[in-house]
PDB file of C-alpha atoms and ligand atoms in Angstrom:
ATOM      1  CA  UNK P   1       0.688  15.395  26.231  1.00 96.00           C
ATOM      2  CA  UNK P   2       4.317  16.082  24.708  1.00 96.00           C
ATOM      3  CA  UNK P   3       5.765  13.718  21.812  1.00 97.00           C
ATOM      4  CA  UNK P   4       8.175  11.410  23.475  1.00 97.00           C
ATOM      5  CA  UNK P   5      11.748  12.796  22.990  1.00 97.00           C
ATOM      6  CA  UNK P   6      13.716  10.747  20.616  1.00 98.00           C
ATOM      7  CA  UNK P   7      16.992  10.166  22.775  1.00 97.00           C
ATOM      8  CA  UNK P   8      18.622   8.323  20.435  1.00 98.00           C
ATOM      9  CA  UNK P   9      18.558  10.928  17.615  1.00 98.00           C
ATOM     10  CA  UNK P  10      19.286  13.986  20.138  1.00 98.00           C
ATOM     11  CA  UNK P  11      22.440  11.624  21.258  1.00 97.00           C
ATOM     12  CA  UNK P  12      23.849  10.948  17.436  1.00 97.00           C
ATOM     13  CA  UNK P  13      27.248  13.196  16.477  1.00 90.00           C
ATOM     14  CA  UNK P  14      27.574  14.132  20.509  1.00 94.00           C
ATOM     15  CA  UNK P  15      28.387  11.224  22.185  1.00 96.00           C
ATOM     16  CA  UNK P  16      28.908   7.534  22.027  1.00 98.00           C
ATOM     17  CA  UNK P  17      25.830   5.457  22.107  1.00 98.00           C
ATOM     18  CA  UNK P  18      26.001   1.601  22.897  1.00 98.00           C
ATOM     19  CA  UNK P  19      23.653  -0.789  21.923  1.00 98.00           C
ATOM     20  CA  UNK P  20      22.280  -4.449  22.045  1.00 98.00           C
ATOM     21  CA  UNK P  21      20.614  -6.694  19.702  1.00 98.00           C
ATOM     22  CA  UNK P  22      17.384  -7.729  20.649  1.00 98.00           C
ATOM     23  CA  UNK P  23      16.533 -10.887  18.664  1.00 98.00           C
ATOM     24  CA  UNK P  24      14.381 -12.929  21.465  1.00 98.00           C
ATOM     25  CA  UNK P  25      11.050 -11.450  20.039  1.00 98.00           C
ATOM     26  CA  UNK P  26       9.211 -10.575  23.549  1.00 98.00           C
ATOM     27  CA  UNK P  27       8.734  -7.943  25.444  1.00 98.00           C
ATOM     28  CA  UNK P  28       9.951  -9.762  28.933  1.00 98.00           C
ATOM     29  CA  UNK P  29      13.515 -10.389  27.196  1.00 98.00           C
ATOM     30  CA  UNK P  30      13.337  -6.737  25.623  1.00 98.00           C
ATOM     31  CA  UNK P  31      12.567  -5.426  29.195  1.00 98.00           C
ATOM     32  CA  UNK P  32      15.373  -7.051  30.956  1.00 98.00           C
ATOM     33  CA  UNK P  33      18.054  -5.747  28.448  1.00 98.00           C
ATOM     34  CA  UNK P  34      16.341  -2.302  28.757  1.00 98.00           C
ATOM     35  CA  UNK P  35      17.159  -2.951  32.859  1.00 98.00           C
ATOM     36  CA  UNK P  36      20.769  -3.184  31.931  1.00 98.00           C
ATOM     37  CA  UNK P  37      21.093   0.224  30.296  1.00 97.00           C
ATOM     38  CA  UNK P  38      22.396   0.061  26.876  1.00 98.00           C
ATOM     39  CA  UNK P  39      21.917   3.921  24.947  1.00 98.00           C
ATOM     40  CA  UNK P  40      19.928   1.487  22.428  1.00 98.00           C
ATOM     41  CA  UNK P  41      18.332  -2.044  21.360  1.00 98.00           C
ATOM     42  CA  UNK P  42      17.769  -3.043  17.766  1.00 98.00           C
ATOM     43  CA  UNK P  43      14.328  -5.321  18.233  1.00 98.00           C
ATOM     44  CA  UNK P  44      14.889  -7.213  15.083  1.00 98.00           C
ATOM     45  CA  UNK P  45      12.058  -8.365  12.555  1.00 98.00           C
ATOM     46  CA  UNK P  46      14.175  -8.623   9.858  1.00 98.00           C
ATOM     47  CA  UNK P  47      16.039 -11.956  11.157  1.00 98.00           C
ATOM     48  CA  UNK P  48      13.886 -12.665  14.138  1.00 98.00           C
ATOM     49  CA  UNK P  49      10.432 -13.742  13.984  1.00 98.00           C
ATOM     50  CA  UNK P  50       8.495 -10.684  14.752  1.00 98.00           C
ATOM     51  CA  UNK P  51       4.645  -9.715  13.807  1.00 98.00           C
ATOM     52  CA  UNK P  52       3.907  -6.150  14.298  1.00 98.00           C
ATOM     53  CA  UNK P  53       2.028  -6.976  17.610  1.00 98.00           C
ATOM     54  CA  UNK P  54       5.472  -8.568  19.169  1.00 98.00           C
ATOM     55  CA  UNK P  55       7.242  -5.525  18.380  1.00 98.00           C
ATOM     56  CA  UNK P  56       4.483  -3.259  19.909  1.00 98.00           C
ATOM     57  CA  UNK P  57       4.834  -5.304  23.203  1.00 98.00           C
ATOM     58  CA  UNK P  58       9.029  -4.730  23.338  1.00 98.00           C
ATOM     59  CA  UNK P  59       8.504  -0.836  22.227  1.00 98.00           C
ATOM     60  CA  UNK P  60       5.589  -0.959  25.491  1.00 98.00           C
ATOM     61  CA  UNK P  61       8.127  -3.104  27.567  1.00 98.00           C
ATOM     62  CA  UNK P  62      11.103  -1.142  26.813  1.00 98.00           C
ATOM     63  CA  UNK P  63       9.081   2.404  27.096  1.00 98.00           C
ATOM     64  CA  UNK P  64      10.080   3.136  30.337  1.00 98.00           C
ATOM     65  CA  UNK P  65      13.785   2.885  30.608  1.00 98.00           C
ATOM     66  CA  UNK P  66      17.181   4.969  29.271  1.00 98.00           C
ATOM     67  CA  UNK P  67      16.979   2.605  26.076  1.00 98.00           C
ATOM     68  CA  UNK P  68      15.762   3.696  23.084  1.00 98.00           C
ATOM     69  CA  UNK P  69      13.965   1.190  20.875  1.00 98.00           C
ATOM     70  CA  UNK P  70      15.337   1.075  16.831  1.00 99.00           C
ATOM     71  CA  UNK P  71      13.395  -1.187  14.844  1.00 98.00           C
ATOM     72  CA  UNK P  72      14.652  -3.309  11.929  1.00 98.00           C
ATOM     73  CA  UNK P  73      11.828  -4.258   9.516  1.00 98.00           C
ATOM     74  CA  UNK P  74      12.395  -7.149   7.021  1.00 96.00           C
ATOM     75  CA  UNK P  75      11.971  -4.675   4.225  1.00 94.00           C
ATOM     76  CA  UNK P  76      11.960  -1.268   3.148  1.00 95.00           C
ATOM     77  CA  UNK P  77       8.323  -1.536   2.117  1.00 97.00           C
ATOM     78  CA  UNK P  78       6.578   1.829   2.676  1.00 97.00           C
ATOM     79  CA  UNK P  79       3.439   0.421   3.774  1.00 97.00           C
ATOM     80  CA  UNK P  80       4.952  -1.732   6.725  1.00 98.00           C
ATOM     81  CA  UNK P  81       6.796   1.319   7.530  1.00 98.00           C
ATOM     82  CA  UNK P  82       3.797   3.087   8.082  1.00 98.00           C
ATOM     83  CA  UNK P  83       2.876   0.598  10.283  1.00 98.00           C
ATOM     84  CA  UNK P  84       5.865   1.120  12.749  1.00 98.00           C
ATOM     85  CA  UNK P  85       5.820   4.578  12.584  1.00 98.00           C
ATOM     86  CA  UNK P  86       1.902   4.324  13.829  1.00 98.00           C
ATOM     87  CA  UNK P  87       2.456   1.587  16.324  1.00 98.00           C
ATOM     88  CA  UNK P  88       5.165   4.145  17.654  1.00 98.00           C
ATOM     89  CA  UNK P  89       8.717   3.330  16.602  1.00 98.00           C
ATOM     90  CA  UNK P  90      11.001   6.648  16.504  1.00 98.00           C
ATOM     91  CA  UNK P  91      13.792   5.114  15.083  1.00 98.00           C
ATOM     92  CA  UNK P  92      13.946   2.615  11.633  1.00 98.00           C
ATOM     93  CA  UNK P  93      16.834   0.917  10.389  1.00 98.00           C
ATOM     94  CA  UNK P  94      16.376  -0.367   6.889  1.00 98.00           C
ATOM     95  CA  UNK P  95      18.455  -3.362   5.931  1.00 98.00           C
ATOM     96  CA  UNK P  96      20.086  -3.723   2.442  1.00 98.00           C
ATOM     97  CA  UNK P  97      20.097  -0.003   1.211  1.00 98.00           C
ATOM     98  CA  UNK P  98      22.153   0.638  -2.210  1.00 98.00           C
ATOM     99  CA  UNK P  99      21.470   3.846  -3.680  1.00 98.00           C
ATOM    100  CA  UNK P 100      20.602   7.429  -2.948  1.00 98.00           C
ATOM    101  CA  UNK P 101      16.970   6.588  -4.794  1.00 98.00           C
ATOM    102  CA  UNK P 102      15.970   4.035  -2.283  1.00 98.00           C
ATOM    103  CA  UNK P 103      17.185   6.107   1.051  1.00 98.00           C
ATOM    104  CA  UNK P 104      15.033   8.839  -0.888  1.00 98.00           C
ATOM    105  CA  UNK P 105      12.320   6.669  -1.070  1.00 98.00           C
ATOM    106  CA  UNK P 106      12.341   5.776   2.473  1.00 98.00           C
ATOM    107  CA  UNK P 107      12.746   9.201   3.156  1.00 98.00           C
ATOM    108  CA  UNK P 108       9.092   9.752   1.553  1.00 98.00           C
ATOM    109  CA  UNK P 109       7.933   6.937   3.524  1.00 98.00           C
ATOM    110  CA  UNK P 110       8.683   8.257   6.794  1.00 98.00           C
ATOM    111  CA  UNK P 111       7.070  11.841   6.357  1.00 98.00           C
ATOM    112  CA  UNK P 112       3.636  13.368   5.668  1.00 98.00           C
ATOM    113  CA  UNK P 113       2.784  15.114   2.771  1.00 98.00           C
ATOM    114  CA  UNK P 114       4.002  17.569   1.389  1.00 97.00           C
ATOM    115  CA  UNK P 115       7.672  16.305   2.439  1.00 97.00           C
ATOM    116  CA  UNK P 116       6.718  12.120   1.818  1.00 98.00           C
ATOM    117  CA  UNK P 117       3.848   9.992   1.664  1.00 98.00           C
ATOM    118  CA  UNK P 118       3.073   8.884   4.883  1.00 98.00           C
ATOM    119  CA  UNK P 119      -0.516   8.083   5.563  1.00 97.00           C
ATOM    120  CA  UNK P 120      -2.475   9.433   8.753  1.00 97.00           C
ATOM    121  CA  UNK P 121      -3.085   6.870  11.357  1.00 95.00           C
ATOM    122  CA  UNK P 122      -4.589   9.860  13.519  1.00 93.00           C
ATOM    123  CA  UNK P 123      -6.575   8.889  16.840  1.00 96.00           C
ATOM    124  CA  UNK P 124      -6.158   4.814  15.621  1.00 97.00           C
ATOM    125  CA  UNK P 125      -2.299   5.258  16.100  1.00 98.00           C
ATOM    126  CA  UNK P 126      -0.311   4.611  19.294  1.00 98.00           C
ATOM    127  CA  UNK P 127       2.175   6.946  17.748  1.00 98.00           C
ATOM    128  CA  UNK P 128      -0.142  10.167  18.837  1.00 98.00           C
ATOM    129  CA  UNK P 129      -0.699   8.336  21.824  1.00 98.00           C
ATOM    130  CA  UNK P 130      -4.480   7.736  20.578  1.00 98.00           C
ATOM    131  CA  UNK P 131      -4.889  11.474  19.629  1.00 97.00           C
ATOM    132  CA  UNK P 132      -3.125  12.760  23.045  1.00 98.00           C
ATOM    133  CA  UNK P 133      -0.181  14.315  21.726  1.00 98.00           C
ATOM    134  CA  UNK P 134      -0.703  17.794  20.899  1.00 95.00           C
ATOM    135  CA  UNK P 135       0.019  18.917  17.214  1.00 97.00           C
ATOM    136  CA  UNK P 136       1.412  15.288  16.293  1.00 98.00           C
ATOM    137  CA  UNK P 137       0.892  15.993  12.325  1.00 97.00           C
ATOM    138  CA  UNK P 138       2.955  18.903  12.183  1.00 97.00           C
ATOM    139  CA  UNK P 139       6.087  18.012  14.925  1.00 97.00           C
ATOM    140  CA  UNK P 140       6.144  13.898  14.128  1.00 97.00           C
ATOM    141  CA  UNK P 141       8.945  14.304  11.938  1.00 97.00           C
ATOM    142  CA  UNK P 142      11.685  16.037  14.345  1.00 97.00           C
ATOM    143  CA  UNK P 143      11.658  12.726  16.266  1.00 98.00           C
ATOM    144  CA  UNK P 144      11.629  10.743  13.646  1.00 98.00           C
ATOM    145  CA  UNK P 145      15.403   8.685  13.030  1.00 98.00           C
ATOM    146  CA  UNK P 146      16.291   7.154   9.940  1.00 98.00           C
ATOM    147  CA  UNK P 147      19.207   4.547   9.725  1.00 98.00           C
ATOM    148  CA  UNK P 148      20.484   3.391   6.365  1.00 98.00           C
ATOM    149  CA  UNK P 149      22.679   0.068   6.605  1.00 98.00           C
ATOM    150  CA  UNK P 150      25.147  -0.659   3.912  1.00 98.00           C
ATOM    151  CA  UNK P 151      25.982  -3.900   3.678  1.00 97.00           C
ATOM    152  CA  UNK P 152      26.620  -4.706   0.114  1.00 98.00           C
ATOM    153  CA  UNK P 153      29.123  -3.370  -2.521  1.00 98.00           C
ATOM    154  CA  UNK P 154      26.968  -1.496  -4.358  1.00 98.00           C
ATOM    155  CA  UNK P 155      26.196   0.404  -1.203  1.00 98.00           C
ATOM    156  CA  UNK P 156      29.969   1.052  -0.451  1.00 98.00           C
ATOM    157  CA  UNK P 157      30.140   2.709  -3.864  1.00 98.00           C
ATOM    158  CA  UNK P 158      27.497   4.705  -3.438  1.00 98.00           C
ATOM    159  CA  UNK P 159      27.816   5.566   0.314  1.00 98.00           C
ATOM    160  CA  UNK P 160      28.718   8.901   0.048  1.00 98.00           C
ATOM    161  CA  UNK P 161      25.118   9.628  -2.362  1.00 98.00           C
ATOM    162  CA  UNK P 162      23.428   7.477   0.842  1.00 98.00           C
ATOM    163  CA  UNK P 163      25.001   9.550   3.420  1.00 98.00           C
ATOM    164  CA  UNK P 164      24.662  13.071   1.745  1.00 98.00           C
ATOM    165  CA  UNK P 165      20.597  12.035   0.982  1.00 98.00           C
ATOM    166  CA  UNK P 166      18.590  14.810   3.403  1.00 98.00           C
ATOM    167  CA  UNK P 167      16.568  12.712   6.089  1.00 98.00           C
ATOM    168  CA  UNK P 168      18.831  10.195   6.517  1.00 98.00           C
ATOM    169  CA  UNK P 169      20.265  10.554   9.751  1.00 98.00           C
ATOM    170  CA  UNK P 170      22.702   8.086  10.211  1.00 98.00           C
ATOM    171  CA  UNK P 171      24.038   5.214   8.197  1.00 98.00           C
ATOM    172  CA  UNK P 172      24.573   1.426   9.935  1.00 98.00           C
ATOM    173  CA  UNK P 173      27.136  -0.948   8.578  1.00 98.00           C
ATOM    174  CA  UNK P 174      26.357  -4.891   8.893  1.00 97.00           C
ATOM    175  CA  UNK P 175      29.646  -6.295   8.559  1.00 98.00           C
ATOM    176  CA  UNK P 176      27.938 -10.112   8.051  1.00 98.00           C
ATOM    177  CA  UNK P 177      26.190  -8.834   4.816  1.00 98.00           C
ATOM    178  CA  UNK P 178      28.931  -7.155   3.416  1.00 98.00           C
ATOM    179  CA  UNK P 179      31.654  -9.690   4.098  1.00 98.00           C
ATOM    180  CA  UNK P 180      29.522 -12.649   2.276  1.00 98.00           C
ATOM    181  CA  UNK P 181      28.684 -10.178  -0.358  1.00 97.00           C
ATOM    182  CA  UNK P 182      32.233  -9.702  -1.208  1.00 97.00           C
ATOM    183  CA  UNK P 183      33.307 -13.275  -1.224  1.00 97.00           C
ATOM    184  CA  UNK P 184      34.474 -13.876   2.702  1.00 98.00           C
ATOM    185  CA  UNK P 185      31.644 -15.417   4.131  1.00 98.00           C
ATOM    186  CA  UNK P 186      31.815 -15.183   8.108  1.00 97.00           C
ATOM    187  CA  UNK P 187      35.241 -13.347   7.541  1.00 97.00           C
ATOM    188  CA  UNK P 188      34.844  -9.562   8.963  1.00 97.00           C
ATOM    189  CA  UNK P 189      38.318  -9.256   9.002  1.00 97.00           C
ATOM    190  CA  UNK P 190      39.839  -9.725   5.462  1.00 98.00           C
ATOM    191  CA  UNK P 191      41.000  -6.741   3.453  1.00 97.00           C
ATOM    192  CA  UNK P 192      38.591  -5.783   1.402  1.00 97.00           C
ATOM    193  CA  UNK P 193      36.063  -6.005   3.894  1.00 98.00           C
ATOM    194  CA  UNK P 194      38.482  -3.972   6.390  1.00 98.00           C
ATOM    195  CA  UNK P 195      38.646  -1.732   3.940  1.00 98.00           C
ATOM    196  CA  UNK P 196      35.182  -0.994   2.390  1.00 98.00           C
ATOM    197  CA  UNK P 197      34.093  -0.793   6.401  1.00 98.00           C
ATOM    198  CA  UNK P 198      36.839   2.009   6.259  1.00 98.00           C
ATOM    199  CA  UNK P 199      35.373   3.935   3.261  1.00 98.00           C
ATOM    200  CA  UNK P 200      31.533   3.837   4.155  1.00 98.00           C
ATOM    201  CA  UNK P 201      32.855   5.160   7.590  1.00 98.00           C
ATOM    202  CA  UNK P 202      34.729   8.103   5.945  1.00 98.00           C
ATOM    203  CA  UNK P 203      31.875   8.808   3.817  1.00 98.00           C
ATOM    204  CA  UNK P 204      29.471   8.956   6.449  1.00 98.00           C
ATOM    205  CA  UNK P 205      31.045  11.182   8.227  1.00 98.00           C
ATOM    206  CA  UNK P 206      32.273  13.294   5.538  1.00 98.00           C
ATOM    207  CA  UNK P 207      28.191  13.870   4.809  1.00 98.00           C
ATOM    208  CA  UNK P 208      28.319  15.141   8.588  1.00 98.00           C
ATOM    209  CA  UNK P 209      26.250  11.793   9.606  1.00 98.00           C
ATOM    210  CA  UNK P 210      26.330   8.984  12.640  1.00 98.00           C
ATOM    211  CA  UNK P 211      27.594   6.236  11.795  1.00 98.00           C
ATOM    212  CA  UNK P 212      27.019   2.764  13.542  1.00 98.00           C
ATOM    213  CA  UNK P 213      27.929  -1.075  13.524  1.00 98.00           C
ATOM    214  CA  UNK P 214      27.424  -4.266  14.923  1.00 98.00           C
ATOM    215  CA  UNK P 215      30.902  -5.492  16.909  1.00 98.00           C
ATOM    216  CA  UNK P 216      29.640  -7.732  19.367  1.00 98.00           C
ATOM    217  CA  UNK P 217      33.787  -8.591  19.925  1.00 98.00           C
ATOM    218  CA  UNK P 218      35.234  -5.710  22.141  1.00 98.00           C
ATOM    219  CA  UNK P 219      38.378  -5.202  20.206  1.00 98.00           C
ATOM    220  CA  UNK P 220      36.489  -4.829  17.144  1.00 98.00           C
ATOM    221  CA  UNK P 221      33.572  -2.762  18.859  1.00 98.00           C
ATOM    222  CA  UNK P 222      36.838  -0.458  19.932  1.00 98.00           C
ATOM    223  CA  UNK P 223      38.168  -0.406  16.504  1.00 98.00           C
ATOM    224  CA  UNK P 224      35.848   0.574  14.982  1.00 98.00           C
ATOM    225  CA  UNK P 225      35.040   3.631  17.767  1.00 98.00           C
ATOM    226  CA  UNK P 226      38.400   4.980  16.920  1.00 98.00           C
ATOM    227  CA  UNK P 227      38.025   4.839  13.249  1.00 98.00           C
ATOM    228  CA  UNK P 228      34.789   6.957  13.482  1.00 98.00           C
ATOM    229  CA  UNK P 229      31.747   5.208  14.345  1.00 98.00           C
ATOM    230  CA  UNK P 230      29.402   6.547  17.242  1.00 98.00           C
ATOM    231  CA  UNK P 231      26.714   3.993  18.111  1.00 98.00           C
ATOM    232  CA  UNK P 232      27.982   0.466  18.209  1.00 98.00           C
ATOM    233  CA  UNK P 233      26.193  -3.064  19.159  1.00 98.00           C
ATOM    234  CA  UNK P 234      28.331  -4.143  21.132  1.00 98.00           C
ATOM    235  CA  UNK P 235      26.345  -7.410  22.091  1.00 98.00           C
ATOM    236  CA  UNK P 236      23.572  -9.543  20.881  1.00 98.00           C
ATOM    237  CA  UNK P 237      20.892 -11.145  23.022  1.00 98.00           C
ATOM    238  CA  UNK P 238      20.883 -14.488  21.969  1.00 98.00           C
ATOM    239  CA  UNK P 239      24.511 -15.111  21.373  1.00 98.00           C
ATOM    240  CA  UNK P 240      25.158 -13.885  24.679  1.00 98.00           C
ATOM    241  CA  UNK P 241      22.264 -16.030  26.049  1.00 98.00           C
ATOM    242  CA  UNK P 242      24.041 -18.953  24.101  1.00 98.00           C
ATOM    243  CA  UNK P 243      27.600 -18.100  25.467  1.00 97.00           C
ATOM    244  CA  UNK P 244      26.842 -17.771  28.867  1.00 98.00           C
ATOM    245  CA  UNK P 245      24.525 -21.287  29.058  1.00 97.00           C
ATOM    246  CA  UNK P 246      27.581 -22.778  27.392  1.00 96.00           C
ATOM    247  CA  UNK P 247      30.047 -21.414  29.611  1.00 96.00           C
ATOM    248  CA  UNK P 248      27.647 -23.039  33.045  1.00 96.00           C
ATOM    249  CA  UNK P 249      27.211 -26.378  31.051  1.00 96.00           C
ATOM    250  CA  UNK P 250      31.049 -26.766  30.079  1.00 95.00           C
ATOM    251  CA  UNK P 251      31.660 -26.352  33.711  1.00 95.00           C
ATOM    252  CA  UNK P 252      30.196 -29.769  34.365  1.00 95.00           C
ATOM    253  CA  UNK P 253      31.042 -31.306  30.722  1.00 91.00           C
ATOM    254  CA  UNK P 254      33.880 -29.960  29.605  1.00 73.00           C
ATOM    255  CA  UNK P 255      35.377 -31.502  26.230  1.00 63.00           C
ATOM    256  CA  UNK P 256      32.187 -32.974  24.854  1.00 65.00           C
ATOM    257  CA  UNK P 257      30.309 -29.859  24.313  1.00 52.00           C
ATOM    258  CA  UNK P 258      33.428 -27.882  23.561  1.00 57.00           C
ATOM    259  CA  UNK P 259      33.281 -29.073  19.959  1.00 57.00           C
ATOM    260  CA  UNK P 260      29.751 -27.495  19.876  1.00 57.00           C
ATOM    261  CA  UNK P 261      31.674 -23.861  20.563  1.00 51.00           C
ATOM    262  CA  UNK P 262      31.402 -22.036  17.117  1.00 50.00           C
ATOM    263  CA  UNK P 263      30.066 -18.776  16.780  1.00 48.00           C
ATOM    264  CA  UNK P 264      28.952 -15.909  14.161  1.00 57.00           C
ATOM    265  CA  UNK P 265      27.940 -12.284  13.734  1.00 56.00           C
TER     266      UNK P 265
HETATM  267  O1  LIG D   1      25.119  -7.835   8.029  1.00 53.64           O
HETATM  268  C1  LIG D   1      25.100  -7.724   9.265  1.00 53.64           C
HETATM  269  O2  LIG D   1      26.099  -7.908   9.990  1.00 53.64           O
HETATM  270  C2  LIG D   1      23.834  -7.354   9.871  1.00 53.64           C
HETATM  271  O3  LIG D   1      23.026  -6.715   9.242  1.00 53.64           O
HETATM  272  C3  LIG D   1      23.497  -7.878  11.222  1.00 53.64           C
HETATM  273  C4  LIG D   1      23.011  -9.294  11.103  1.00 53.64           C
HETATM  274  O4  LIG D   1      21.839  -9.314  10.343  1.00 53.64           O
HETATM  275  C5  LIG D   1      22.734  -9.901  12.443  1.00 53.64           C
HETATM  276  O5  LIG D   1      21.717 -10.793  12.304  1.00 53.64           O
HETATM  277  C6  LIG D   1      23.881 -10.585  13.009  1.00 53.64           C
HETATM  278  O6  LIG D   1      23.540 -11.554  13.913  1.00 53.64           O
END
């Protein structure tokens, strides 16, 4: 059999991709935002409580339909990212990535020798489809997506090193991250977060790279689309789980659980 086409990757630079977060851990909630038909879903194990056998049921769940599955591990460590690669992710999105060294390093992780380090998982793997995919060793790699987020200030000053690092295919900004780690907790919109947004952008695409975000407000998602960025996530699972339970409950309660109304991204 063929190695499944990475749609997301063959999409990036050509068109705008919208996404979702997936945060509710299972493969029934992953499958019913695949039904809706977002380009992409970022299953989350970095802030949601995945085990690598939850995420194998949402990549199984979410297999069939237009969306394409990115995964968010909790770290960059090399052997967990083996891991993902062999239970069949396509598509990694590192948190937290500050210099040209580490996207290097993750770089190495993702590949076989002689280009990285990546261990052979061979006929154990659901990656090779248990050994059905003809030629896996040698053709894994051209479906194989790297995202870098930047979401500090040391990654905004070296963005342009990030970008420019061969193998990474796209960069990711996480605007929550970043605005806390310049002093504006829950504030997306001051300045010098506005701003260092702007420059990782630019840099991005001056390296000839995708770059992404997470805007689950539409003016912002919008924005941001206009200032360069080609794959947003435009919503997140459980906020809009949260909103719309809210929205049917203040219907019948009104004030009282108005005051309960706040919300973050
Ligand atoms: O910094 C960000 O923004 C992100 O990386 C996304 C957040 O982790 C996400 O959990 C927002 O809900």
């Amino acid at each position: 059999m063929k190695l499944p086409k990475n749609t997301f990757k063959s999409r990036l630079n050509i068109e705008k991709q919208y996404g979702c977060w997936a945060g509710l851990t299972t493969g029934y909630a992953a499958e019913i935002l695949a039904t809706v038909g977002y380009d992409w879903l970022l299953v989350d194990s970095e802030h949601a409580p995945n085990t690598t056998q939850s995420l194998l049921g949402q990549l199984q769940a979410i297999a069939p339909y237009h969306s394409h599955p990115i995964v968010r591990p909790e770290s960059s460590d090399k052997d967990n990212i083996k891991r993902l690669l062999d239970i069949g992710v396509q598509t990694l999105m590192i948190p937290m990535v500050e210099t040209a060294e580490q996207a290097k390093e993750l770089v190495s992780a993702m590949h076989y020798p002689p280009k990285g380090i990546r261990g052979v998982g061979g006929g154990l793997a659901r990656a090779t489809r248990w050994d059905a995919i003809d030629n896996y060793l040698n053709i894994a790699g051209d479906e194989l997506c790297l995202i870098v987020q930047i979401e500090s200030s040391l990654g905004v000053k070296n963005a342009e090193e990030i970008a420019n690092v061969d193998g990474v295919d796209a960069v990711f900004i996480g605007p929550a991250d970043l605005s806390i780690g310049l002093g504006h907790p829950g504030n997306p919109y001051h300045g010098d977060v506005q701003s260092s947004i702007s420059s990782v952008i630019d840099a991005t695409l001056s390296a000839g790279k995708a770059c992404g975000i997470l805007a689950p407000v539409e003016a912002d998602a919008r924005k941001y689309m206009q200032m360069g960025c080609s794959f947003v996530a435009v919503g997140i699972d459980i906020s809009l789980m949260r909103s719309a339970a809210k929205e049917n409950l203040n219907k019948y309660l009104g004030a009282r659980s108005k005051s309960n109304n706040s919300g973050t991204y």
